[in-house]
Amino acid sequence: MAVQKLPLAKAINESLRLALETDPKVLIMGEDVGKLGGVFRVTDGLQKDFGEDRVIDTPLAESGIVGTAIGLALRGYRPVVEIQFDGFVFPAYDQIVTQLAKMHARALGKIKLPVVVRIPYGGGIGAVEHHSESPEALFAHVAGLKVVSPSNSSDAYWMMQQAIQSDDPVIFFEPKRRYWDKGEVDTEAIPGPLHGARTLREGTDLTLVAYGPMVKVCLEVAAAAQEEGKSLEVLDLRSMSPIDFDAVQKSVEKTRRLVVVHEAPVFLGTGAEIAARITERCFYHLEAPVLRVGGYHVPYPPARLEDEYLPGLDRVLDAVDRSLAY
Amino acid sequence: MTVDSTAAARTPRKRTAAKKSAKKSPGVGAPDLVQLLSPEGRRVEDPAHAEYAAFVEDITADELRGLYRDMVLTRRFDAEATSLQRQGELGLWASLLGQEAAQIGSGRATRDDDYVFPTYREHGVAWCRGVDPTNLLGMFRGVNNGGWDPNSNNFHLYTIVIGSQTLHATGYAMGIAKDGADSAVIAYFGDGASSQGDVAESFTFSAVYNAPVVFFCQNNQWAISEPTEKQTRVPLYQRAQGYGFPGVRVDGNDVLACLAVTKWALERARRGEGPTLVEAFTYRMGAHTTSDDPSKYRADEEREAWEAKDPILRLRTYLESETDTDEGFFAELEAESEALGLRVREVVRAMPDPDRMAIFENAYADGHSLVDEERAQFAAYQASFSDAEGGN
Ligand SMILES: Cc1ncc(C[n+]2csc(CCOP(=O)(O)OP(=O)(O)O)c2C)c(N)n1
């Protein structure tokens, strides 16, 4: 059966399984990825079926995980490493930013670093601190890295295949609060390009751009807005580096209004880059300034306040109204 | 002292051979284990450990009862927190069940002017430092990201990013040395944390600067699903040697030994003799946290074997057989436990959600114009709702 209904986490699991099956050079590495199957069970059953040589429980050391993955990649392997939670990537940040990102260029293109760094990210699960952050802009800012985030099961499945096949390092942000959302996965489909944005809903009055966990919220916003007679187009960005500005431009030339939504702080975030580029490209088409909805310039708050912090239906709708009021 | 890593070095390609020696190496019950109270509740007189034993030589029955009381109340508090999590009052709880002796022994070894850097499971140490246990629950309930003033009990905030605090502890200790003070620092971390670069760096710094810091590693055998063998090929306390300071393995379920060895290490630090690594060999009896399911990765028999070494039972046996402790003491303590449980439950249930404007508090000490702007926008946005509601 080619089409299955799978939770997002399970779609990634199936995708990893396929990669392990088809390419003996693919390795899974990380804390608790073996017997436990990861704290979110994304690697569930893989060690059992592929052995401790392919699915490797590592010591509790993120710099070690990424640093050794770099060495394994230099030796011809394709490591897919798991960072347990967003806030724990920083011990590895040095290896990612100063080494993983730059080595291909330093070697005049003679070596490739096909390393995938999987990071469950974002809030909305009521966790303690360092378990809910959205640090994607910190990685997208670094040349040499590709940064992507699926928002649904099908993309999770296919984008993981494409990330593993990429000869560049890919930071793969997994929207953890969507892990349990089910969606259809066609395992025989021909996937679109890894870095292409996708229109999930057509509209004429305003474009909403989001990725990862906020895509679902934006689709709900569009549905709510429709009841008020407003037609919103929803774009799933899918990739934060590179960004498919052409797709955003095309949509904005049609709708003339743009609101970018993400969980990460607005200040110097992905939305800021989109706003700047689209303003350059679409200055004469825009009827309103590009607006951004996202987190504030404060540490991610404790769980009981995260609903205030995270953009929800009302906050996005408010931005939509503000844009339409121009 | 034999270290099994040589066997692995000879046969680097043979994974199976390497694995076998890894199993052997951390040496459960190795002769180096400092133990003053056996699992059967009897005093152990080992001349090799006389130097440590000297630190508890004069301990009175009253003081022993105090340690017992600390352990019982800590366990009660921990059990209450676990059930509050089950009832949805806490988002998460990291239980210390089984680690009471390691925490109370080491915690009671500290002096008021010492400074403690915990990880996230040191509820027993917090108890010893006089931190109100209900303060520990705020971050687990999700109403704050810390919840106490570290300076009021010289007990730093819990640290969730594994290993980070060992460097803070080292720096703090370097400051103490610079000030010419005679207090000391104790840093807690787990066996898993021993793999982190930060921990290695803290060993380096503390050795180089001869910092008055005690590294107290609670080796509870597991880092979530990974056994200690996935972190190290040598017993952890032996690591210290490579950095140039002593490492001691103590029976982490023996409160007396933990007290003695930690006092010994803190005294060394005060005398200007630099850092010590104490490895408390103990066991995490419960799950890693309430989100974890240990049945996925470990056998029940293992826990059962460790239950026989229960730290509380062992001291109780000793108190009953070797001291004048009567039934009344235990009964009173039972009542005190119940009262503590009740208080914790009431305080947690009454713990209000923070005001939403709290998001913008304390991001900066000096203030920040962007935060001010966002705070104002947020307030206006919130007010627009109440206006709308008011107008209905
Ligand atoms: C840098 C970092 N990586 C991963 C985690 C997730 N994590 C939380 S606790 C833990 C295991 C810690 O084991 P150990 O250090 O032995 O302490 P224990 O919890 O057993 O007391 C892990 C992997 C984390 N908190 N920080």
XYZ file of C-alpha atoms in Angstrom, chain A residues 30-37 39 41 44 47 52-53 56-63 84 87-88 91 126-131 266-267 295-305 308-309 313-316 318, chain B residues 15 19 88-92 139-145 158 160-162 192-193 195-197 223-226 230-231 291-293 296-297 353-356 358-360 362-364 368 370-371 374 378 381-382 385:
104
model
C 22.228 10.193 19.355
C 21.330 9.970 23.028
C 18.744 7.284 23.767
C 18.048 6.557 20.085
C 18.632 2.815 20.559
C 16.599 0.674 22.913
C 14.407 3.542 23.994
C 13.837 4.678 20.417
C 12.421 10.246 23.915
C 10.130 7.321 19.800
C 11.664 3.303 17.685
C 18.218 -0.481 16.554
C 23.963 -1.206 17.309
C 26.385 -0.594 14.450
C 24.182 4.139 17.765
C 23.479 5.197 21.325
C 26.051 7.888 21.953
C 27.528 9.268 25.154
C 25.701 12.284 26.566
C 27.743 14.853 24.664
C 26.309 16.924 21.831
C 29.622 18.354 20.677
C 17.267 15.380 22.009
C 17.805 23.802 23.819
C 20.480 21.117 23.932
C 26.974 22.354 23.197
C 4.082 22.166 28.436
C 7.734 21.327 28.953
C 10.342 22.762 31.324
C 12.893 25.268 30.049
C 15.248 24.490 27.129
C 12.610 22.097 25.724
C 10.377 38.152 15.679
C 13.519 40.205 16.244
C 7.801 35.226 19.876
C 8.986 38.142 21.963
C 12.502 39.193 22.828
C 12.417 37.360 26.147
C 13.495 33.898 27.298
C 10.931 31.248 26.412
C 8.470 31.506 29.293
C 7.471 28.784 31.752
C 4.823 26.351 30.507
C 1.880 28.092 32.139
C 2.573 31.205 30.075
C 0.539 33.856 25.773
C 3.893 33.658 24.077
C -5.373 31.928 16.153
C -6.256 35.308 17.692
C -2.840 36.861 17.360
C -2.505 35.839 13.740
C -5.222 40.313 14.596
C 33.425 -4.887 19.008
C 31.990 -4.729 24.911
C -1.764 16.888 36.601
C -0.597 19.436 39.168
C 2.998 19.290 37.909
C 4.079 19.053 34.290
C 7.081 16.912 35.100
C 9.552 25.101 37.557
C 8.101 21.604 37.421
C 4.610 23.059 37.561
C 5.513 25.491 34.812
C 4.993 28.744 36.687
C 8.638 29.831 36.617
C 12.036 28.843 35.287
C 18.551 23.903 39.043
C 18.747 21.423 33.029
C 21.417 21.674 30.333
C 23.570 18.740 31.325
C 25.764 10.775 31.961
C 26.950 14.317 32.483
C 30.596 12.762 29.098
C 30.006 16.437 28.492
C 32.828 18.676 27.399
C 21.360 8.473 31.837
C 17.769 8.117 30.727
C 18.037 4.814 28.802
C 21.796 4.576 28.629
C 27.731 4.003 27.327
C 29.561 6.922 28.935
C 7.907 11.216 31.154
C 10.160 8.188 31.032
C 9.311 4.501 30.861
C 11.719 -0.069 27.642
C 15.388 -0.443 28.558
C -0.484 30.835 37.361
C 1.773 33.810 36.850
C 0.413 37.067 35.550
C 0.763 37.124 31.779
C 5.477 38.279 33.736
C 6.732 37.148 30.338
C 8.437 40.498 30.027
C 13.615 40.161 34.124
C 14.803 39.499 30.606
C 17.292 42.254 31.356
C 15.748 47.089 27.023
C 12.700 46.422 22.401
C 11.261 44.540 25.359
C 6.834 44.579 22.916
C 1.208 43.033 24.273
C -3.471 43.777 22.524
C -4.692 42.166 25.758
C -9.959 41.887 24.353
